PDB file of C-alpha atoms and ligand atoms in Angstrom:
ATOM      1  CA  MET G   8       8.463 -11.609  14.067  1.00 86.00           C
ATOM      2  CA  ALA G   9       7.908  -8.383  12.958  1.00 95.00           C
ATOM      3  CA  ARG G  10       4.125  -6.818  11.631  1.00 97.00           C
ATOM      4  CA  VAL G  11       6.547  -4.667   9.619  1.00 98.00           C
ATOM      5  CA  VAL G  12       9.457  -5.242   7.783  1.00 98.00           C
ATOM      6  CA  LEU G  13      11.656  -2.820   5.918  1.00 98.00           C
ATOM      7  CA  PHE G  14      14.015  -4.589   3.232  1.00 98.00           C
ATOM      8  CA  SER G  15      16.596  -2.213   1.572  1.00 98.00           C
ATOM      9  CA  GLY G  16      18.933  -2.478  -1.048  1.00 97.00           C
ATOM     10  CA  ALA G  17      21.921  -0.330  -2.202  1.00 95.00           C
ATOM     11  CA  GLY G  18      19.677   2.299  -3.250  1.00 96.00           C
ATOM     12  CA  ILE G  19      18.366   3.703  -0.235  1.00 98.00           C
ATOM     13  CA  SER G  20      22.327   4.902   0.726  1.00 97.00           C
ATOM     14  CA  ALA G  21      22.895   6.187  -2.686  1.00 95.00           C
ATOM     15  CA  GLU G  22      21.588  10.012  -1.686  1.00 97.00           C
ATOM     16  CA  SER G  23      24.940   9.290   0.489  1.00 97.00           C
ATOM     17  CA  GLY G  24      27.221   8.883  -1.609  1.00 94.00           C
ATOM     18  CA  ILE G  25      27.542   5.068  -2.170  1.00 93.00           C
ATOM     19  CA  SER G  26      27.349   3.893  -5.733  1.00 87.00           C
ATOM     20  CA  THR G  27      24.844   1.298  -6.002  1.00 86.00           C
ATOM     21  CA  PHE G  28      25.927  -2.114  -8.176  1.00 78.00           C
ATOM     22  CA  ARG G  29      24.125  -2.182 -10.907  1.00 70.00           C
ATOM     23  CA  GLU G  30      24.028   1.301 -11.627  1.00 71.00           C
ATOM     24  CA  SER G  31      27.807   0.797 -10.767  1.00 65.00           C
ATOM     25  CA  GLY G  32      30.249   3.968 -10.702  1.00 66.00           C
ATOM     26  CA  GLY G  33      32.825   4.537  -8.291  1.00 65.00           C
ATOM     27  CA  LEU G  34      34.559   1.676  -6.612  1.00 71.00           C
ATOM     28  CA  TRP G  35      32.576  -1.166  -8.402  1.00 75.00           C
ATOM     29  CA  ASP G  36      33.958   0.071 -11.649  1.00 79.00           C
ATOM     30  CA  ARG G  37      37.257  -0.251 -11.606  1.00 82.00           C
ATOM     31  CA  TYR G  38      36.980  -3.905 -10.062  1.00 90.00           C
ATOM     32  CA  ASP G  39      35.657  -7.067 -11.408  1.00 91.00           C
ATOM     33  CA  VAL G  40      32.848  -8.321  -9.255  1.00 89.00           C
ATOM     34  CA  ASN G  41      33.935 -11.955 -10.294  1.00 91.00           C
ATOM     35  CA  VAL G  42      37.578 -11.373  -9.317  1.00 95.00           C
ATOM     36  CA  VAL G  43      36.367  -9.988  -5.790  1.00 95.00           C
ATOM     37  CA  CYS G  44      33.284 -10.942  -4.783  1.00 94.00           C
ATOM     38  CA  ASN G  45      32.925 -14.722  -5.767  1.00 95.00           C
ATOM     39  CA  TYR G  46      33.197 -17.703  -3.503  1.00 95.00           C
ATOM     40  CA  ASP G  47      36.784 -18.794  -4.269  1.00 96.00           C
ATOM     41  CA  SER G  48      37.890 -15.007  -4.199  1.00 96.00           C
ATOM     42  CA  MET G  49      40.004 -15.250  -1.133  1.00 95.00           C
ATOM     43  CA  GLN G  50      41.987 -18.488  -2.247  1.00 95.00           C
ATOM     44  CA  LYS G  51      42.280 -17.576  -6.174  1.00 96.00           C
ATOM     45  CA  ASN G  52      42.325 -13.576  -5.885  1.00 96.00           C
ATOM     46  CA  GLU G  53      43.151 -13.137  -1.979  1.00 96.00           C
ATOM     47  CA  ALA G  54      45.266  -9.726  -2.642  1.00 96.00           C
ATOM     48  CA  ILE G  55      42.995  -7.768  -4.502  1.00 97.00           C
ATOM     49  CA  THR G  56      39.778  -9.057  -2.938  1.00 97.00           C
ATOM     50  CA  ILE G  57      41.388  -7.462   0.401  1.00 97.00           C
ATOM     51  CA  GLU G  58      42.679  -4.264  -1.287  1.00 97.00           C
ATOM     52  CA  PHE G  59      38.773  -3.864  -3.047  1.00 95.00           C
ATOM     53  CA  TYR G  60      37.409  -4.074   0.579  1.00 97.00           C
ATOM     54  CA  ASP G  61      39.623  -2.064   2.420  1.00 97.00           C
ATOM     55  CA  LYS G  62      38.996   1.110  -0.396  1.00 95.00           C
ATOM     56  CA  ARG G  63      35.447  -0.002   0.166  1.00 95.00           C
ATOM     57  CA  ARG G  64      35.575   0.523   4.116  1.00 97.00           C
ATOM     58  CA  ALA G  65      37.997   3.189   4.011  1.00 97.00           C
ATOM     59  CA  ASP G  66      35.337   5.051   1.347  1.00 94.00           C
ATOM     60  CA  LEU G  67      32.674   4.623   4.239  1.00 97.00           C
ATOM     61  CA  GLU G  68      34.355   6.619   7.351  1.00 98.00           C
ATOM     62  CA  ASP G  69      32.997  10.124   5.695  1.00 97.00           C
ATOM     63  CA  LYS G  70      29.189   8.560   4.825  1.00 98.00           C
ATOM     64  CA  GLU G  71      26.423   9.875   6.216  1.00 98.00           C
ATOM     65  CA  PRO G  72      23.190   8.457   7.053  1.00 98.00           C
ATOM     66  CA  ASN G  73      20.610  10.376   4.482  1.00 98.00           C
ATOM     67  CA  TYR G  74      16.495  11.266   5.408  1.00 98.00           C
ATOM     68  CA  ALA G  75      15.415   8.192   4.645  1.00 98.00           C
ATOM     69  CA  HIS G  76      17.679   5.957   7.313  1.00 98.00           C
ATOM     70  CA  ASP G  77      17.504   8.506   9.353  1.00 98.00           C
ATOM     71  CA  VAL G  78      12.946   8.641   9.329  1.00 98.00           C
ATOM     72  CA  ILE G  79      14.002   4.221   9.402  1.00 98.00           C
ATOM     73  CA  ALA G  80      15.805   4.529  12.651  1.00 98.00           C
ATOM     74  CA  ASP G  81      12.992   6.768  14.287  1.00 98.00           C
ATOM     75  CA  LEU G  82      10.527   4.534  13.792  1.00 98.00           C
ATOM     76  CA  LYS G  83      12.159   1.444  14.969  1.00 98.00           C
ATOM     77  CA  GLU G  84      13.011   3.287  17.990  1.00 98.00           C
ATOM     78  CA  LYS G  85       9.047   4.454  18.645  1.00 97.00           C
ATOM     79  CA  TYR G  86       8.070   0.703  17.247  1.00 97.00           C
ATOM     80  CA  PRO G  87      11.426  -1.671  18.595  1.00 97.00           C
ATOM     81  CA  ASP G  88       9.517  -5.185  18.115  1.00 96.00           C
ATOM     82  CA  ASP G  89       6.994  -4.493  15.365  1.00 97.00           C
ATOM     83  CA  ILE G  90       9.123  -3.403  13.052  1.00 98.00           C
ATOM     84  CA  ALA G  91      12.136  -5.472  11.466  1.00 98.00           C
ATOM     85  CA  VAL G  92      15.030  -3.156   9.205  1.00 98.00           C
ATOM     86  CA  ILE G  93      16.182  -6.177   7.192  1.00 98.00           C
ATOM     87  CA  THR G  94      18.798  -4.838   4.719  1.00 98.00           C
ATOM     88  CA  GLN G  95      21.575  -5.887   1.799  1.00 97.00           C
ATOM     89  CA  ASN G  96      23.613  -3.275   2.170  1.00 97.00           C
ATOM     90  CA  VAL G  97      26.940  -4.045   3.733  1.00 98.00           C
ATOM     91  CA  ASP G  98      27.892  -0.022   4.898  1.00 98.00           C
ATOM     92  CA  ASN G  99      26.712   1.186   8.237  1.00 98.00           C
ATOM     93  CA  LEU G 100      24.575   3.999   7.889  1.00 98.00           C
ATOM     94  CA  PHE G 101      21.647   2.788   9.593  1.00 98.00           C
ATOM     95  CA  GLU G 102      24.010   2.303  12.592  1.00 98.00           C
ATOM     96  CA  LYS G 103      25.171   5.719  11.983  1.00 98.00           C
ATOM     97  CA  ALA G 104      21.454   7.113  12.279  1.00 98.00           C
ATOM     98  CA  GLY G 105      21.534   5.669  15.610  1.00 98.00           C
ATOM     99  CA  LEU G 106      20.065   2.084  15.506  1.00 98.00           C
ATOM    100  CA  LYS G 107      21.987  -0.768  17.272  1.00 98.00           C
ATOM    101  CA  HIS G 108      23.351  -3.103  15.222  1.00 98.00           C
ATOM    102  CA  GLU G 109      21.496  -5.764  16.794  1.00 97.00           C
ATOM    103  CA  ASP G 110      18.555  -4.138  15.664  1.00 97.00           C
ATOM    104  CA  VAL G 111      19.490  -4.289  11.604  1.00 98.00           C
ATOM    105  CA  ILE G 112      19.046  -7.989   9.981  1.00 98.00           C
ATOM    106  CA  HIS G 113      22.687  -7.496   8.136  1.00 98.00           C
ATOM    107  CA  LEU G 114      21.786 -10.417   4.804  1.00 98.00           C
ATOM    108  CA  HIS G 115      24.810 -10.358   3.188  1.00 97.00           C
ATOM    109  CA  GLY G 116      27.476  -9.091   5.590  1.00 98.00           C
ATOM    110  CA  PHE G 117      29.236  -5.850   7.004  1.00 98.00           C
ATOM    111  CA  MET G 118      31.754  -3.763   6.057  1.00 98.00           C
ATOM    112  CA  THR G 119      33.597  -2.570   9.106  1.00 98.00           C
ATOM    113  CA  GLU G 120      33.738  -6.646  10.084  1.00 98.00           C
ATOM    114  CA  VAL G 121      36.692  -9.033   9.365  1.00 98.00           C
ATOM    115  CA  ARG G 122      36.157 -12.669   9.960  1.00 98.00           C
ATOM    116  CA  CYS G 123      38.501 -15.660  10.948  1.00 98.00           C
ATOM    117  CA  GLN G 124      39.014 -18.244   7.450  1.00 96.00           C
ATOM    118  CA  ASN G 125      38.951 -21.176  10.489  1.00 96.00           C
ATOM    119  CA  GLN G 126      35.286 -22.137  10.173  1.00 93.00           C
ATOM    120  CA  GLN G 127      35.849 -23.838  13.627  1.00 96.00           C
ATOM    121  CA  CYS G 128      36.501 -20.132  14.730  1.00 97.00           C
ATOM    122  CA  ASN G 129      34.916 -18.206  12.635  1.00 95.00           C
ATOM    123  CA  LYS G 130      35.504 -15.035  15.415  1.00 97.00           C
ATOM    124  CA  ILE G 131      34.414 -11.742  14.034  1.00 97.00           C
ATOM    125  CA  PHE G 132      36.248  -8.810  14.645  1.00 97.00           C
ATOM    126  CA  ASP G 133      35.145  -5.162  14.296  1.00 97.00           C
ATOM    127  CA  ILE G 134      37.839  -3.191  12.869  1.00 98.00           C
ATOM    128  CA  GLY G 135      36.519   0.457  11.991  1.00 98.00           C
ATOM    129  CA  TYR G 136      37.674   1.924   8.829  1.00 98.00           C
ATOM    130  CA  LYS G 137      40.847   0.030   8.804  1.00 97.00           C
ATOM    131  CA  SER G 138      42.919  -2.346   6.419  1.00 98.00           C
ATOM    132  CA  LEU G 139      42.560  -5.694   6.910  1.00 98.00           C
ATOM    133  CA  TYR G 140      46.485  -6.320   7.288  1.00 97.00           C
ATOM    134  CA  ASP G 141      46.191  -3.393  10.318  1.00 96.00           C
ATOM    135  CA  ALA G 142      44.166  -5.920  12.154  1.00 95.00           C
ATOM    136  CA  HIS G 143      46.368  -7.794  14.370  1.00 95.00           C
ATOM    137  CA  ASN G 144      48.388  -7.916  11.402  1.00 95.00           C
ATOM    138  CA  GLY G 145      45.283  -9.453   8.741  1.00 96.00           C
ATOM    139  CA  PHE G 146      45.248 -12.881  11.670  1.00 97.00           C
ATOM    140  CA  CYS G 147      42.947 -13.658  14.099  1.00 97.00           C
ATOM    141  CA  PRO G 148      44.734 -13.614  17.187  1.00 96.00           C
ATOM    142  CA  ARG G 149      42.780 -16.270  19.083  1.00 95.00           C
ATOM    143  CA  CYS G 150      43.431 -19.017  16.167  1.00 97.00           C
ATOM    144  CA  GLY G 151      46.681 -17.522  14.100  1.00 97.00           C
ATOM    145  CA  THR G 152      44.336 -18.060  11.025  1.00 97.00           C
ATOM    146  CA  GLY G 153      43.639 -15.059   8.141  1.00 97.00           C
ATOM    147  CA  PHE G 154      40.858 -13.552   8.475  1.00 98.00           C
ATOM    148  CA  ARG G 155      38.491 -12.286   5.374  1.00 98.00           C
ATOM    149  CA  PRO G 156      35.876  -9.524   5.066  1.00 98.00           C
ATOM    150  CA  ASN G 157      32.730 -10.283   6.477  1.00 98.00           C
ATOM    151  CA  ILE G 158      30.703 -10.189   3.484  1.00 97.00           C
ATOM    152  CA  VAL G 159      28.935 -12.711   1.821  1.00 97.00           C
ATOM    153  CA  PHE G 160      30.284 -13.462  -1.673  1.00 96.00           C
ATOM    154  CA  PHE G 161      28.244 -14.480  -4.825  1.00 93.00           C
ATOM    155  CA  GLY G 162      27.968 -18.320  -4.700  1.00 95.00           C
ATOM    156  CA  GLU G 163      28.274 -18.725  -0.867  1.00 96.00           C
ATOM    157  CA  ALA G 164      25.395 -19.435   1.644  1.00 94.00           C
ATOM    158  CA  VAL G 165      23.286 -16.957   3.354  1.00 95.00           C
ATOM    159  CA  PRO G 166      22.713 -17.665   6.968  1.00 92.00           C
ATOM    160  CA  MET G 167      20.377 -14.826   7.469  1.00 94.00           C
ATOM    161  CA  TYR G 168      18.168 -15.530   4.619  1.00 96.00           C
ATOM    162  CA  GLU G 169      16.211 -17.690   7.381  1.00 96.00           C
ATOM    163  CA  GLU G 170      16.142 -14.662   9.447  1.00 96.00           C
ATOM    164  CA  LEU G 171      14.440 -12.819   6.393  1.00 96.00           C
ATOM    165  CA  ASN G 172      11.872 -15.781   5.679  1.00 95.00           C
ATOM    166  CA  ARG G 173      10.992 -15.973   9.612  1.00 96.00           C
ATOM    167  CA  GLN G 174      10.205 -12.070   9.786  1.00 96.00           C
ATOM    168  CA  ILE G 175       7.672 -12.353   7.042  1.00 95.00           C
ATOM    169  CA  GLN G 176       5.798 -14.868   7.946  1.00 94.00           C
ATOM    170  CA  ASP G 177       3.216 -13.057  10.070  1.00 90.00           C
ATOM    171  CA  CYS G 178       4.219  -9.520   8.233  1.00 95.00           C
ATOM    172  CA  GLU G 179       0.986  -7.224   7.654  1.00 97.00           C
ATOM    173  CA  LEU G 180       3.326  -4.597   5.605  1.00 98.00           C
ATOM    174  CA  PHE G 181       6.702  -5.381   3.625  1.00 98.00           C
ATOM    175  CA  VAL G 182       8.065  -2.394   2.307  1.00 98.00           C
ATOM    176  CA  VAL G 183      11.094  -2.319  -0.229  1.00 98.00           C
ATOM    177  CA  ILE G 184      13.262   0.482  -1.090  1.00 98.00           C
ATOM    178  CA  GLY G 185      16.025   0.767  -3.197  1.00 97.00           C
ATOM    179  CA  THR G 186      16.872  -3.027  -4.588  1.00 96.00           C
ATOM    180  CA  SER G 187      16.512  -3.958  -8.096  1.00 94.00           C
ATOM    181  CA  GLY G 188      15.680  -7.059  -7.086  1.00 95.00           C
ATOM    182  CA  ASN G 189      18.389  -9.157  -8.534  1.00 91.00           C
ATOM    183  CA  VAL G 190      19.428 -10.943  -5.689  1.00 91.00           C
ATOM    184  CA  VAL G 191      16.466 -11.220  -2.865  1.00 93.00           C
ATOM    185  CA  GLY G 192      13.339 -12.146  -5.042  1.00 92.00           C
ATOM    186  CA  VAL G 193      10.920  -9.564  -3.915  1.00 97.00           C
ATOM    187  CA  ASN G 194       8.116 -10.760  -6.114  1.00 97.00           C
ATOM    188  CA  THR G 195       7.735 -14.022  -4.347  1.00 96.00           C
ATOM    189  CA  ILE G 196       7.427 -12.014  -1.121  1.00 96.00           C
ATOM    190  CA  ALA G 197       5.256  -9.133  -2.439  1.00 97.00           C
ATOM    191  CA  GLN G 198       2.645 -12.103  -3.505  1.00 95.00           C
ATOM    192  CA  TYR G 199       2.822 -13.480   0.157  1.00 94.00           C
ATOM    193  CA  VAL G 200       2.310 -10.835   2.614  1.00 95.00           C
ATOM    194  CA  GLN G 201      -1.081  -8.793   2.765  1.00 93.00           C
ATOM    195  CA  ARG G 202       0.511  -5.280   1.719  1.00 97.00           C
ATOM    196  CA  SER G 203       3.252  -4.370   0.562  1.00 98.00           C
ATOM    197  CA  ILE G 204       5.176  -1.319  -0.923  1.00 98.00           C
ATOM    198  CA  LEU G 205       7.702  -0.780  -3.669  1.00 98.00           C
ATOM    199  CA  ASN G 206       9.964   2.312  -3.592  1.00 98.00           C
ATOM    200  CA  ASN G 207      12.547   2.455  -6.258  1.00 98.00           C
ATOM    201  CA  TYR G 208      14.296   5.390  -8.177  1.00 96.00           C
ATOM    202  CA  GLU G 209      13.148   3.571 -11.452  1.00 96.00           C
ATOM    203  CA  PRO G 210      11.446   0.486 -12.830  1.00 97.00           C
ATOM    204  CA  SER G 211      13.685  -2.772 -12.625  1.00 96.00           C
ATOM    205  CA  PRO G 212      13.280  -5.624 -15.164  1.00 96.00           C
ATOM    206  CA  ALA G 213      13.411  -8.160 -11.820  1.00 97.00           C
ATOM    207  CA  ILE G 214      10.990  -6.854 -10.278  1.00 98.00           C
ATOM    208  CA  GLU G 215       6.924  -7.112 -10.768  1.00 98.00           C
ATOM    209  CA  ASP G 216       5.578  -4.064  -9.811  1.00 97.00           C
ATOM    210  CA  ALA G 217       2.081  -4.719 -10.266  1.00 98.00           C
ATOM    211  CA  LEU G 218       2.607  -7.321  -7.584  1.00 98.00           C
ATOM    212  CA  PHE G 219       2.721  -4.612  -5.045  1.00 98.00           C
ATOM    213  CA  SER G 220       0.460  -2.406  -3.407  1.00 98.00           C
ATOM    214  CA  LYS G 221       1.708   0.668  -3.495  1.00 98.00           C
ATOM    215  CA  VAL G 222       4.795   1.956  -6.056  1.00 98.00           C
ATOM    216  CA  LEU G 223       6.678   4.583  -5.276  1.00 98.00           C
ATOM    217  CA  TYR G 224       9.075   5.597  -8.383  1.00 98.00           C
ATOM    218  CA  LYS G 225      11.515   8.369  -6.922  1.00 98.00           C
ATOM    219  CA  LYS G 226      14.219   8.787  -4.725  1.00 98.00           C
ATOM    220  CA  ALA G 227      13.876   6.860  -1.473  1.00 98.00           C
ATOM    221  CA  THR G 228      14.103  10.543   0.822  1.00 98.00           C
ATOM    222  CA  ASP G 229      11.495  11.599  -1.303  1.00 98.00           C
ATOM    223  CA  ALA G 230       9.182   9.006  -0.893  1.00 98.00           C
ATOM    224  CA  ILE G 231      10.078   7.701   2.943  1.00 98.00           C
ATOM    225  CA  GLU G 232       7.292  10.657   4.447  1.00 98.00           C
ATOM    226  CA  GLU G 233       4.719   8.786   2.264  1.00 98.00           C
ATOM    227  CA  ILE G 234       5.995   5.181   3.527  1.00 98.00           C
ATOM    228  CA  ALA G 235       6.331   6.285   6.933  1.00 98.00           C
ATOM    229  CA  GLU G 236       2.583   7.312   7.185  1.00 98.00           C
ATOM    230  CA  GLU G 237       1.330   3.872   5.639  1.00 98.00           C
ATOM    231  CA  ILE G 238       3.345   2.220   8.609  1.00 98.00           C
ATOM    232  CA  GLU G 239       2.227   4.148  11.625  1.00 97.00           C
ATOM    233  CA  ALA G 240      -1.271   3.703  10.225  1.00 97.00           C
ATOM    234  CA  VAL G 241      -0.735   0.180  10.151  1.00 96.00           C
ATOM    235  CA  LEU G 242       0.724  -0.042  13.531  1.00 96.00           C
ATOM    236  CA  GLU G 243      -1.286   2.176  15.061  1.00 95.00           C
ATOM    237  CA  SER G 244      -4.578   0.092  13.623  1.00 91.00           C
ATOM    238  CA  ARG G 245      -4.745  -1.800  16.952  1.00 72.00           C
TER     239      ARG G 245
HETATM  240  P1  NAD F   6      21.211  -2.609  -6.920  1.00 72.64           P
HETATM  241  O1  NAD F   6      22.456  -1.894  -7.037  1.00 72.64           O
HETATM  242  O2  NAD F   6      21.167  -3.686  -7.746  1.00 72.64           O
HETATM  243  O3  NAD F   6      19.650  -1.655  -7.253  1.00 72.64           O
HETATM  244  C1  NAD F   6      19.753  -0.509  -6.597  1.00 72.64           C
HETATM  245  C2  NAD F   6      18.223  -0.078  -6.848  1.00 72.64           C
HETATM  246  O4  NAD F   6      18.268   1.339  -5.843  1.00 72.64           O
HETATM  247  C3  NAD F   6      17.714   0.439  -8.345  1.00 72.64           C
HETATM  248  O5  NAD F   6      16.369  -0.276  -8.491  1.00 72.64           O
HETATM  249  C4  NAD F   6      17.663   1.506  -8.086  1.00 72.64           C
HETATM  250  O6  NAD F   6      16.348   1.867  -9.147  1.00 72.64           O
HETATM  251  C5  NAD F   6      17.462   2.362  -7.049  1.00 72.64           C
HETATM  252  N1  NAD F   6      17.591   3.580  -6.751  1.00 72.64           N
HETATM  253  C6  NAD F   6      19.058   3.954  -6.968  1.00 72.64           C
HETATM  254  N2  NAD F   6      19.017   5.075  -6.494  1.00 72.64           N
HETATM  255  C7  NAD F   6      17.643   5.633  -5.389  1.00 72.64           C
HETATM  256  C8  NAD F   6      17.173   6.172  -5.017  1.00 72.64           C
HETATM  257  N3  NAD F   6      18.176   7.380  -4.636  1.00 72.64           N
HETATM  258  N4  NAD F   6      16.022   6.076  -3.905  1.00 72.64           N
HETATM  259  C9  NAD F   6      15.625   4.621  -4.029  1.00 72.64           C
HETATM  260  N5  NAD F   6      16.025   3.958  -5.265  1.00 72.64           N
HETATM  261  C10 NAD F   6      17.205   3.950  -5.610  1.00 72.64           C
HETATM  262  O7  NAD F   6      21.403  -2.631  -5.454  1.00 72.64           O
HETATM  263  P2  NAD F   6      20.908  -3.828  -4.719  1.00 72.64           P
HETATM  264  O8  NAD F   6      19.178  -4.590  -5.360  1.00 72.64           O
HETATM  265  O9  NAD F   6      20.773  -3.805  -3.210  1.00 72.64           O
HETATM  266  O10 NAD F   6      21.591  -5.221  -5.044  1.00 72.64           O
HETATM  267  C11 NAD F   6      22.888  -4.728  -5.214  1.00 72.64           C
HETATM  268  C12 NAD F   6      24.234  -5.993  -4.005  1.00 72.64           C
HETATM  269  O11 NAD F   6      25.152  -5.293  -3.809  1.00 72.64           O
HETATM  270  C13 NAD F   6      23.440  -6.137  -2.877  1.00 72.64           C
HETATM  271  O12 NAD F   6      23.515  -7.728  -2.216  1.00 72.64           O
HETATM  272  C14 NAD F   6      24.140  -5.406  -2.024  1.00 72.64           C
HETATM  273  O13 NAD F   6      24.921  -5.697  -0.407  1.00 72.64           O
HETATM  274  C15 NAD F   6      25.660  -5.194  -2.511  1.00 72.64           C
HETATM  275  N6  NAD F   6      25.827  -3.618  -1.993  1.00 72.64           N
HETATM  276  C16 NAD F   6      25.972  -2.936  -1.026  1.00 72.64           C
HETATM  277  C17 NAD F   6      25.743  -1.971  -0.875  1.00 72.64           C
HETATM  278  C18 NAD F   6      26.028  -0.763   0.190  1.00 72.64           C
HETATM  279  O14 NAD F   6      26.172  -1.469   0.872  1.00 72.64           O
HETATM  280  N7  NAD F   6      25.376   0.514   0.191  1.00 72.64           N
HETATM  281  C19 NAD F   6      26.264  -0.750  -2.007  1.00 72.64           C
HETATM  282  C20 NAD F   6      26.037  -1.737  -3.689  1.00 72.64           C
HETATM  283  C21 NAD F   6      25.699  -2.696  -3.549  1.00 72.64           C
END
């Protein structure tokens, strides 16, 4: 279990040119999330759902990690056992910054992966930036069932939340970067841990910032050095 938990959302990738969800813009504006991100999207709206994720996957190819991803990757490399990098993001910018995929806990799935829809099989394939249909023609080579994006849709269970709960058990510092707090309730976690930092570009109605030990309303790339200093201070303190 980690001494420091770094919990991020779409805001950390905003400066890399990937649009956030609530602030919208880009791809999100052109699709209805209730049509393409719902638990029954693959049953009711398969073609448009696959098209949406194909476009988001392709959109990632030329995106580069920013300074905040880079600093976090360096910290994780320096303190591999003491820091947990947990993200709601489905992009691969922490991995592009140098972290191994297994060292990043992606709560809501991973955009470059597809998953067999047969629950008994459930095999996952990393298809890079390709269309789902171009990966084995869209069908699992093991059992022949169709693929789906390996993304957690609204209304689906999120098995990785157990891992988040496990990591915060003994956490000395909980750092939140770039999330509106609408999906994961960071207020509760801030009340539970000894010390916490909130970094968002602006206040969010879903986050009670008085619950945090330190609040930084600025861009993640402007806040990350101060955050890194606090993390090092905690980790060097014993
Ligand atoms: P959100 O869009 O609801 O909130 C974004 C937050 O980031 C806001 O509070 C905003 O103030 C802050 N922000 C914007 N620019 C910032 C910057 N430069 N520096 C620091 N903070 C900044 O995002 P969310 O809370 O992560 O929830 C959206 C859901 O959609 C998540 O479940 C996520 O899986 C998904 N999503 C993922 C990506 C991605 O993978 N990059 C992108 C969009 C949405």
